[in-house]
XYZ file of N, CA and C in Angstrom:
783
model
N 129.294 312.688 103.885
C 129.484 313.328 105.186
C 130.598 312.616 105.948
N 131.445 313.369 106.605
C 132.576 312.792 107.322
C 132.098 311.961 108.511
N 132.862 310.929 108.832
C 132.575 310.095 109.990
C 133.177 310.772 111.218
N 132.332 311.347 112.037
C 132.822 312.104 113.196
C 132.554 311.383 114.514
N 132.168 310.124 114.449
C 131.838 309.391 115.671
C 133.045 309.263 116.593
N 134.243 309.037 116.019
C 135.439 308.925 116.845
C 135.742 310.260 117.523
N 135.525 311.341 116.800
C 135.761 312.677 117.363
C 134.861 312.909 118.574
N 133.595 312.576 118.430
C 132.652 312.772 119.539
C 133.059 311.920 120.733
N 133.426 310.672 120.479
C 133.825 309.785 121.585
C 135.052 310.331 122.296
N 135.989 310.876 121.537
C 137.203 311.426 122.134
C 136.869 312.575 123.081
N 136.027 313.514 122.634
C 135.719 314.661 123.479
C 134.748 314.305 124.603
N 133.963 313.272 124.424
C 133.142 312.797 125.543
C 134.034 312.315 126.676
N 135.131 311.638 126.316
C 136.054 311.116 127.329
C 136.708 312.234 128.121
N 136.872 313.411 127.498
C 137.495 314.538 128.190
C 136.467 315.478 128.819
N 135.191 315.105 128.749
C 134.138 315.904 129.366
C 133.606 317.030 128.511
N 133.967 317.054 127.220
C 133.529 318.138 126.334
C 132.607 317.636 125.229
N 131.972 316.498 125.462
C 131.139 315.903 124.425
C 129.990 316.781 123.976
N 129.313 317.435 124.932
C 128.163 318.273 124.582
C 128.583 319.453 123.716
N 129.696 320.109 124.084
C 130.165 321.239 123.297
C 130.608 320.780 121.907
N 131.240 319.625 121.835
C 131.672 319.092 120.537
C 130.467 318.830 119.643
N 129.391 318.306 120.205
C 128.183 318.055 119.408
C 127.587 319.356 118.878
N 127.559 320.387 119.736
C 126.996 321.674 119.291
C 127.827 322.263 118.151
N 129.145 322.215 118.304
C 129.999 322.760 117.256
C 129.900 321.945 115.974
N 129.829 320.647 116.117
C 129.713 319.786 114.949
C 128.426 320.089 114.186
N 127.355 320.335 114.908
C 126.088 320.686 114.261
C 126.220 321.981 113.462
N 126.903 322.966 114.013
C 127.103 324.235 113.308
C 127.942 324.031 112.043
N 128.993 323.242 112.170
C 129.846 322.980 111.013
C 129.069 322.268 109.911
N 128.224 321.325 110.286
C 127.456 320.582 109.285
C 126.412 321.471 108.611
N 125.918 322.478 109.342
C 124.994 323.437 108.714
C 125.699 324.208 107.602
N 126.979 324.534 107.833
C 127.757 325.236 106.807
C 128.005 324.319 105.610
N 128.347 323.077 105.884
C 128.575 322.113 104.804
C 127.319 321.951 103.951
N 126.157 322.076 104.586
C 124.888 321.895 103.875
C 124.402 323.160 103.176
N 125.167 324.269 103.297
C 124.791 325.449 102.519
C 124.768 326.780 103.225
N 124.833 326.790 104.565
C 124.866 328.071 105.259
C 126.237 328.720 105.044
N 126.307 330.055 104.849
C 127.608 330.696 104.624
C 128.517 330.630 105.848
N 127.943 330.754 107.032
C 128.727 330.609 108.267
C 127.791 330.430 109.444
N 128.332 329.880 110.501
C 127.595 329.742 111.758
C 128.569 330.042 112.893
N 128.068 330.727 113.929
C 128.919 331.169 115.032
C 128.503 330.476 116.328
N 129.470 329.904 117.020
C 129.213 329.247 118.301
C 129.184 330.276 119.426
N 128.659 329.864 120.571
C 128.651 330.724 121.752
C 130.076 330.927 122.255
N 130.220 331.799 123.249
C 131.528 332.014 123.859
C 132.029 330.706 124.480
N 133.321 330.493 124.370
C 133.915 329.274 124.914
C 135.308 329.583 125.437
N 135.834 328.685 126.240
C 137.221 328.801 126.684
C 138.126 328.415 125.518
N 139.441 328.643 125.649
C 140.357 328.249 124.568
C 140.270 326.772 124.212
N 139.735 325.946 125.116
C 139.582 324.524 124.808
C 138.652 324.318 123.624
N 137.742 325.258 123.412
C 136.818 325.142 122.291
C 137.525 325.151 120.952
N 138.660 325.831 120.895
C 139.400 325.886 119.634
C 140.002 324.525 119.297
N 140.341 323.754 120.309
C 140.830 322.396 120.082
C 139.746 321.575 119.403
N 138.506 321.732 119.877
C 137.379 321.021 119.275
C 137.161 321.486 117.843
N 137.185 322.804 117.637
C 136.939 323.366 116.306
C 137.979 322.887 115.299
N 139.229 322.855 115.710
C 140.287 322.404 114.807
C 140.112 320.930 114.446
N 139.665 320.135 115.401
C 139.431 318.710 115.130
C 138.276 318.538 114.141
N 137.242 319.374 114.287
C 136.110 319.312 113.360
C 136.543 319.739 111.967
N 137.329 320.801 111.893
C 137.796 321.292 110.600
C 138.579 320.228 109.836
N 139.320 319.405 110.561
C 140.093 318.346 109.909
C 139.193 317.369 109.165
N 137.922 317.292 109.596
C 136.967 316.405 108.939
C 136.224 317.084 107.796
N 136.282 318.411 107.771
C 135.565 319.166 106.746
C 136.500 320.205 106.125
N 137.316 319.810 105.163
C 138.282 320.742 104.564
C 137.652 321.913 103.831
N 136.350 321.854 103.572
C 135.694 322.949 102.845
C 135.293 324.110 103.750
N 135.565 323.988 105.066
C 135.216 325.080 105.972
C 136.476 325.713 106.559
N 136.332 326.972 106.981
C 137.402 327.731 107.633
C 136.942 328.050 109.055
N 137.866 328.045 109.983
C 137.558 328.391 111.372
C 138.096 329.787 111.670
N 137.218 330.668 112.156
C 137.630 332.008 112.569
C 137.260 332.215 114.032
N 138.042 333.034 114.726
C 137.786 333.274 116.147
C 137.844 334.763 116.467
N 137.133 335.152 117.514
C 137.162 336.533 117.992
C 136.609 336.563 119.407
N 137.268 337.335 120.270
C 136.771 337.490 121.633
C 136.358 338.914 121.941
N 136.366 339.781 120.904
C 135.961 341.165 121.092
C 137.137 342.125 121.149
N 138.310 341.610 121.535
C 139.507 342.450 121.609
C 140.725 341.526 121.559
N 141.847 342.081 121.222
C 143.062 341.280 121.102
C 143.491 340.735 122.467
N 143.767 339.455 122.503
C 144.203 338.829 123.744
C 143.082 338.276 124.595
N 141.849 338.293 124.090
C 140.717 337.770 124.861
C 140.904 336.287 125.133
N 140.510 335.859 126.320
C 140.616 334.441 126.672
C 139.383 333.682 126.200
N 138.202 334.174 126.542
C 136.972 333.536 126.066
C 136.668 334.068 124.661
N 136.403 333.163 123.750
C 136.245 333.536 122.351
C 134.967 332.949 121.765
N 134.579 333.492 120.610
C 133.524 332.884 119.804
C 134.187 332.306 118.565
N 133.701 331.170 118.149
C 134.268 330.454 117.013
C 133.248 330.404 115.890
N 133.688 330.751 114.676
C 132.821 330.713 113.505
C 133.318 329.656 112.531
N 132.383 328.853 112.038
C 132.671 327.926 110.947
C 132.178 328.602 109.672
N 133.087 328.805 108.732
C 132.796 329.614 107.546
C 133.055 328.814 106.274
N 132.128 328.911 105.331
C 132.349 328.289 104.027
C 133.566 328.945 103.369
N 134.468 328.149 102.816
C 135.701 328.680 102.245
C 135.451 329.620 101.070
N 134.254 329.557 100.459
C 133.924 330.448 99.339
C 133.264 331.744 99.793
N 133.006 331.873 101.108
C 132.337 333.068 101.627
C 133.393 334.132 101.929
N 133.365 335.218 101.186
C 134.411 336.240 101.304
C 133.950 337.527 101.994
N 132.775 337.515 102.595
C 132.248 338.688 103.288
C 132.638 338.604 104.768
N 132.768 339.763 105.397
C 133.124 339.793 106.821
C 132.091 339.045 107.658
N 132.555 338.226 108.560
C 131.675 337.453 109.441
C 131.325 338.279 110.671
N 130.032 338.449 110.936
C 129.579 339.151 112.143
C 129.576 338.143 113.290
N 130.493 338.306 114.220
C 130.608 337.367 115.334
C 129.571 337.611 116.425
N 128.800 338.693 116.305
C 127.727 338.938 117.260
C 128.192 339.288 118.650
N 129.343 339.968 118.750
C 129.886 340.345 120.059
C 129.630 341.822 120.309
N 129.116 342.140 121.482
C 128.913 343.521 121.878
C 129.664 343.791 123.179
N 130.110 345.015 123.352
C 130.852 345.397 124.564
C 129.980 346.284 125.441
N 129.994 346.022 126.736
C 129.240 346.821 127.701
C 130.184 347.320 128.782
N 129.896 348.534 129.265
C 130.673 349.113 130.367
C 129.787 349.170 131.591
N 130.247 348.534 132.661
C 129.523 348.542 133.934
C 130.214 349.543 134.851
N 129.451 350.458 135.428
C 130.013 351.507 136.277
C 129.457 351.408 137.697
N 130.334 351.620 138.684
C 129.887 351.709 140.079
C 130.776 352.692 140.828
N 130.311 353.113 141.980
C 131.077 354.036 142.807
C 132.156 353.250 143.554
N 133.417 353.477 143.252
C 134.487 352.681 143.866
C 134.643 352.897 145.367
N 133.980 353.893 145.918
C 134.113 354.159 147.346
C 133.378 353.123 148.197
N 132.403 352.434 147.612
C 131.618 351.491 148.393
C 132.435 350.271 148.801
N 133.050 349.609 147.827
C 133.854 348.436 148.120
C 134.586 348.038 146.849
N 135.571 347.190 147.010
C 136.321 346.689 145.866
C 135.610 345.445 145.326
N 134.980 345.590 144.185
C 134.287 344.467 143.573
C 135.274 343.660 142.737
N 135.113 342.352 142.768
C 136.034 341.456 142.073
C 135.388 340.855 140.827
N 136.214 340.187 140.051
C 135.726 339.474 138.866
C 134.632 338.489 139.261
N 134.846 337.790 140.365
C 133.853 336.812 140.824
C 132.532 337.486 141.173
N 132.598 338.658 141.810
C 131.371 339.398 142.135
C 130.594 339.736 140.873
N 131.304 340.280 139.883
C 130.643 340.716 138.649
C 130.032 339.523 137.927
N 130.816 338.466 137.748
C 130.326 337.306 137.016
C 129.176 336.633 137.749
N 129.286 336.545 139.064
C 128.215 335.924 139.838
C 126.902 336.670 139.707
N 126.957 338.000 139.726
C 125.735 338.796 139.580
C 125.170 338.692 138.161
N 126.046 338.593 137.172
C 125.579 338.391 135.800
C 124.835 337.062 135.676
N 125.394 336.029 136.282
C 124.737 334.725 136.244
C 123.384 334.775 136.957
N 123.289 335.667 137.938
C 122.035 335.822 138.665
C 120.908 336.364 137.808
N 121.231 336.886 136.654
C 120.194 337.367 135.735
C 119.508 336.217 135.003
N 120.039 335.013 135.173
C 119.428 333.856 134.523
C 119.912 333.613 133.102
N 121.041 334.230 132.736
C 121.595 334.064 131.395
C 122.733 333.054 131.461
N 122.795 332.167 130.480
C 123.822 331.133 130.472
C 125.215 331.743 130.325
N 126.202 331.101 130.952
C 127.585 331.585 130.899
C 128.091 331.701 129.462
N 127.584 330.874 128.579
C 128.059 330.869 127.196
C 127.715 332.152 126.444
N 126.867 332.987 127.029
C 126.503 334.254 126.381
C 127.428 335.390 126.793
N 128.376 335.106 127.695
C 129.317 336.122 128.158
C 130.742 335.733 127.800
N 131.516 336.726 127.354
C 132.933 336.524 127.095
C 133.737 336.954 128.292
N 134.837 337.636 128.042
C 135.697 338.088 129.137
C 135.027 339.172 129.963
N 135.382 339.204 131.230
C 134.989 340.269 132.146
C 136.273 340.950 132.606
N 136.433 342.213 132.253
C 137.657 342.946 132.585
C 137.321 343.939 133.694
N 137.776 343.651 134.906
C 137.462 344.503 136.060
C 138.500 345.615 136.159
N 137.995 346.843 136.358
C 138.846 348.018 136.482
C 138.462 348.788 137.744
N 139.137 349.872 137.993
C 138.789 350.710 139.138
C 137.431 351.360 138.895
N 136.456 351.015 139.730
C 135.129 351.628 139.610
C 134.309 351.148 138.439
N 134.639 349.981 137.906
C 133.835 349.494 136.795
C 134.382 348.224 136.188
N 133.730 347.798 135.130
C 134.158 346.598 134.414
C 133.691 346.696 132.971
N 134.401 346.031 132.103
C 134.001 345.910 130.707
C 133.699 344.438 130.452
N 132.582 344.170 129.796
C 132.199 342.787 129.559
C 131.836 342.585 128.096
N 132.208 341.418 127.575
C 131.826 341.031 126.221
C 130.567 340.175 126.316
N 129.581 340.468 125.517
C 128.327 339.718 125.577
C 127.846 339.375 124.179
N 127.039 338.348 124.107
C 126.342 338.020 122.871
C 125.335 339.135 122.594
N 125.261 339.549 121.347
C 124.359 340.657 121.006
C 122.907 340.361 121.369
N 122.538 339.095 121.455
C 121.148 338.727 121.748
C 120.745 339.065 123.178
N 121.735 339.247 124.084
C 121.394 339.540 125.478
C 121.844 340.927 125.902
N 122.474 341.684 125.005
C 123.048 342.986 125.372
C 122.009 343.935 125.946
N 120.887 344.105 125.258
C 119.848 345.038 125.738
C 119.278 344.591 127.082
N 119.103 343.298 127.251
C 118.564 342.778 128.516
C 119.507 343.100 129.662
N 120.801 342.923 129.444
C 121.790 343.210 130.493
C 121.776 344.704 130.829
N 121.732 345.549 129.816
C 121.723 346.997 130.049
C 120.531 347.398 130.917
N 119.389 346.791 130.678
C 118.160 347.168 131.388
C 118.030 346.530 132.764
N 118.632 345.345 132.952
C 118.352 344.588 134.177
C 119.538 344.383 135.114
N 120.737 344.708 134.655
C 121.907 344.535 135.512
C 122.090 345.806 136.327
N 121.534 345.823 137.531
C 121.488 347.051 138.324
C 122.251 346.974 139.642
N 122.616 345.759 140.082
C 123.323 345.623 141.363
C 124.362 344.519 141.297
N 125.471 344.744 141.998
C 126.487 343.723 142.208
C 126.779 343.708 143.705
N 126.453 342.594 144.355
C 126.699 342.476 145.801
C 126.178 343.691 146.562
N 124.960 344.099 146.282
C 124.259 345.208 146.931
C 124.793 346.577 146.532
N 125.753 346.630 145.601
C 126.256 347.907 145.097
C 125.513 348.239 143.806
N 124.946 349.432 143.731
C 124.225 349.839 142.532
C 125.196 350.062 141.373
N 124.803 349.606 140.207
C 125.640 349.765 139.020
C 124.781 350.266 137.862
N 125.447 350.877 136.890
C 124.779 351.256 135.655
C 125.542 350.634 134.498
N 124.850 350.377 133.396
C 125.465 349.696 132.260
C 125.198 350.488 130.987
N 126.220 350.611 130.168
C 126.086 351.299 128.891
C 126.839 350.535 127.810
N 126.373 350.671 126.575
C 127.052 350.040 125.445
C 128.253 350.887 125.036
N 129.339 350.235 124.684
C 130.521 350.932 124.176
C 130.997 350.215 122.915
N 131.882 350.849 122.187
C 132.429 350.236 120.986
C 133.505 349.214 121.362
N 133.616 348.165 120.577
C 134.658 347.180 120.834
C 136.044 347.817 120.788
N 136.177 348.835 119.968
C 137.472 349.514 119.852
C 137.851 350.271 121.118
N 136.873 350.486 122.018
C 137.141 351.199 123.267
C 137.569 350.268 124.406
N 137.587 348.976 124.140
C 137.950 348.017 125.186
C 139.415 348.182 125.575
N 139.636 348.309 126.871
C 141.002 348.387 127.392
C 141.426 346.983 127.806
N 142.474 346.428 127.222
C 142.907 345.069 127.567
C 143.119 344.916 129.066
N 142.784 343.742 129.569
C 142.926 343.507 131.002
C 144.388 343.463 131.396
N 144.664 343.977 132.584
C 146.028 343.975 133.105
C 146.176 342.802 134.075
N 147.081 341.917 133.753
C 147.304 340.753 134.597
C 148.663 340.863 135.288
N 148.666 340.535 136.569
C 149.923 340.486 137.291
C 150.577 339.143 137.012
N 151.843 339.181 136.678
C 152.563 337.961 136.348
C 153.673 337.723 137.362
N 153.696 336.529 137.923
C 154.753 336.124 138.834
C 155.625 335.110 138.114
N 156.909 335.409 137.999
C 157.832 334.491 137.341
C 158.386 333.511 138.377
N 158.350 332.243 138.021
C 158.850 331.203 138.916
C 159.918 330.404 138.187
N 161.103 330.400 138.722
C 162.189 329.579 138.188
C 162.539 328.551 139.249
N 162.404 327.294 138.900
C 162.603 326.242 139.884
C 163.127 324.993 139.201
N 163.409 323.973 140.001
C 163.801 322.680 139.440
C 162.859 321.612 139.978
N 162.619 320.613 139.167
C 161.719 319.519 139.553
C 162.398 318.195 139.204
N 161.964 317.148 139.900
C 162.545 315.831 139.648
C 162.096 315.274 138.303
N 160.895 315.667 137.860
C 160.376 315.221 136.577
C 159.368 316.254 136.085
N 158.899 316.090 134.862
C 157.903 317.008 134.305
C 156.479 316.517 134.538
N 156.309 315.704 135.558
C 154.951 315.289 135.942
C 154.137 316.518 136.344
N 152.857 316.458 136.086
C 151.966 317.568 136.409
C 152.008 317.913 137.883
N 151.989 316.916 138.748
C 151.956 317.219 140.181
C 153.232 317.912 140.638
N 154.355 317.568 140.040
C 155.613 318.190 140.432
C 155.694 319.636 139.963
N 155.351 319.869 138.704
C 155.448 321.221 138.146
C 154.403 322.144 138.770
N 153.163 321.671 138.850
C 152.087 322.515 139.378
C 152.293 322.814 140.857
N 152.839 321.863 141.607
C 153.102 322.077 143.025
C 154.062 323.245 143.209
N 155.114 323.292 142.386
C 156.082 324.388 142.476
C 155.469 325.703 142.026
N 154.727 325.671 140.933
C 154.186 326.905 140.374
C 153.105 327.547 141.220
N 152.267 326.714 141.829
C 151.165 327.252 142.627
C 151.487 327.324 144.120
N 152.690 326.943 144.486
C 153.126 326.956 145.900
C 152.167 326.168 146.781
N 151.877 324.952 146.346
C 150.992 324.053 147.078
C 151.751 322.753 147.306
N 151.564 322.147 148.460
C 152.257 320.890 148.711
C 151.826 319.857 147.682
N 152.732 318.934 147.409
C 152.434 317.927 146.390
C 151.233 317.078 146.792
N 151.097 316.804 148.079
C 149.959 316.002 148.553
C 148.643 316.708 148.253
N 148.570 318.014 148.573
C 147.355 318.775 148.302
C 147.117 318.909 146.803
N 148.209 319.039 146.052
C 148.083 319.172 144.602
C 147.481 317.911 143.999
N 147.947 316.748 144.437
C 147.405 315.483 143.936
C 145.922 315.363 144.279
N 145.564 315.778 145.496
C 144.151 315.742 145.890
C 143.317 316.650 144.993
N 143.866 317.824 144.645
C 143.164 318.757 143.767
C 142.983 318.169 142.368
N 144.013 317.475 141.883
C 143.900 316.826 140.573
C 142.808 315.762 140.610
N 142.809 314.947 141.658
C 141.804 313.882 141.784
C 140.394 314.439 141.921
N 140.297 315.673 142.450
C 138.983 316.309 142.614
C 138.539 317.041 141.352
N 139.364 316.998 140.304
C 138.996 317.634 139.039
C 139.190 319.134 139.018
N 140.106 319.631 139.864
C 140.303 321.078 139.968
C 141.386 321.611 139.035
N 142.100 320.729 138.357
C 143.176 321.172 137.471
C 142.862 320.853 136.007
N 143.327 321.754 135.141
C 143.218 321.558 133.703
C 144.580 321.814 133.066
N 144.835 321.137 131.992
C 146.024 321.378 131.183
C 145.548 321.742 129.786
N 145.901 322.951 129.360
C 145.425 323.474 128.073
C 143.905 323.424 127.994
N 143.275 323.743 129.118
C 141.824 323.859 129.236
C 141.098 322.540 129.044
N 141.825 321.463 129.231
C 141.228 320.128 129.240
C 141.463 319.526 130.626
N 140.517 318.743 131.159
C 140.705 318.150 132.481
C 142.021 317.384 132.568
N 142.734 317.575 133.654
C 143.999 316.864 133.849
C 143.746 315.359 133.849
N 144.645 314.614 133.199
C 144.464 313.167 133.088
C 144.890 312.446 134.361
N 145.742 313.105 135.144
C 146.205 312.483 136.370
C 147.484 313.146 136.836
N 147.899 312.800 138.050
C 149.087 313.432 138.633
C 150.340 313.140 137.811
N 150.390 311.984 137.146
C 151.588 311.595 136.412
C 151.631 312.150 134.987
N 150.606 312.874 134.589
C 150.594 313.447 133.239
C 151.802 314.353 133.047
N 152.528 314.185 131.949
C 153.699 315.013 131.701
C 153.297 316.303 131.005
N 153.954 317.396 131.387
C 153.700 318.685 130.751
C 154.927 319.067 129.927
N 154.735 320.027 129.037
C 155.818 320.443 128.150
C 155.786 321.947 127.976
N 156.800 322.477 127.308
C 156.855 323.912 127.046
C 155.592 324.360 126.309
N 155.051 325.487 126.743
C 153.871 326.043 126.104
C 152.566 325.624 126.747
N 152.582 324.595 127.581
C 151.352 324.136 128.230
C 150.851 325.185 129.226
N 149.545 325.307 129.307
C 148.905 326.188 130.278
C 148.207 325.324 131.316
N 148.576 325.507 132.565
C 147.997 324.742 133.671
C 147.126 325.672 134.497
N 145.888 325.318 134.681
C 144.991 326.141 135.495
C 144.476 325.323 136.674
N 144.304 326.020 137.790
C 143.823 325.376 139.010
C 142.729 326.240 139.605
N 141.582 325.638 139.805
C 140.441 326.390 140.319
C 140.788 327.041 141.660
N 140.574 328.362 141.711
C 140.866 329.101 142.928
C 142.290 329.614 143.024
N 143.146 329.186 142.078
C 144.554 329.590 142.113
C 145.003 330.296 140.838
N 144.156 330.315 139.833
C 144.524 330.962 138.586
C 145.179 329.990 137.617
N 146.070 330.523 136.793
C 146.716 329.672 135.790
C 148.175 330.070 135.621
N 148.921 329.178 135.020
C 150.316 329.472 134.731
C 150.705 328.793 133.428
N 151.764 329.308 132.824
C 152.262 328.764 131.567
C 153.672 328.229 131.772
N 153.901 327.048 131.211
C 155.248 326.500 131.221
C 156.010 327.223 130.108
N 156.708 328.275 130.489
C 157.346 329.139 129.505
C 158.566 328.466 128.866
N 159.341 327.746 129.667
C 160.539 327.107 129.104
C 161.037 325.988 130.009
N 161.627 324.989 129.377
C 162.387 323.969 130.091
C 163.842 324.406 129.954
N 164.497 324.730 131.063
C 165.777 325.432 130.987
C 167.012 324.531 131.060
N 166.831 323.225 131.223
C 167.985 322.341 131.246
C 167.958 321.383 132.422
N 169.026 320.617 132.537
C 169.126 319.611 133.600
C 170.362 319.912 134.450
N 170.172 319.899 135.746
C 171.271 320.191 136.668
C 172.200 318.989 136.806
N 173.325 319.202 137.479
C 174.273 318.113 137.694
C 173.660 316.976 138.489
N 172.681 317.317 139.305
C 172.024 316.289 140.125
C 170.844 315.648 139.394
N 170.651 316.038 138.133
C 169.606 315.410 137.339
C 168.234 316.043 137.449
N 168.143 317.183 138.123
C 166.849 317.854 138.234
C 166.618 318.738 137.001
N 165.358 318.893 136.661
C 164.982 319.615 135.442
C 164.598 321.050 135.791
N 165.237 322.002 135.133
C 164.907 323.407 135.355
C 163.688 323.821 134.548
N 162.765 324.521 135.199
C 161.576 325.021 134.502
C 161.380 326.500 134.811
N 160.901 327.217 133.806
C 160.596 328.638 133.945
C 159.105 328.783 133.735
N 158.402 329.218 134.777
C 156.945 329.310 134.767
C 156.506 330.761 134.868
N 155.423 331.085 134.195
C 154.779 332.385 134.353
C 153.400 332.147 134.943
N 153.208 332.664 136.153
C 151.917 332.498 136.821
C 151.131 333.794 136.716
N 149.914 333.681 136.238
C 149.036 334.843 136.056
C 148.140 334.964 137.288
N 148.309 336.068 137.997
C 147.625 336.239 139.280
C 146.236 336.872 139.093
């Protein structure tokens, strides 16, 4: 059996120790003879954990699915490399309907009411809010319960029905392009420009644990970011460092950011 103690210690330091242990247990079940095991829904950070586990167990394959192309929250399967049958990821799609004349319900409203049912967040994938409704990815084990018991969102009556995964309409995200220059690629400098927040407030947010880089807690204001990094800030959304565009005559670094609203 592979020595995974260093792996666990590493993810404990980043605050993901519990999730790493759960995934490691699933992977070891496959090594011991199970054809595959599927983890609960997770953020993209879960894939970092899965890839690290796979490096310790070359006999397993990692597969992912969030119910539709481009899903942010995904389920991860550890699969025996000799298993050639389709893996059932256990994802079901539900359509939530409400009368749009009552009020504009938000993603936070929908998710908050779902949590009010007493079901753990790990049983839900993406929530795609649309005009007069929402589409949600759920673990098949809770699908029937949600259909029967999810009847209100913020005092607005709703109805829920099962739909095919193929009927999922990808979420539409508004993207704001930001082209700016920074003195350095420090997290506080780049994030301050991208989120339009003063550097002082940004540093306070980092110290309060409100920022993540690639879905891992930010290490500090001086952490350097690079092309491809995704920076998220609680209450402000997320942005991607799309490109480092060069250095100006005054020595400032050009960055091209895409902020997802």
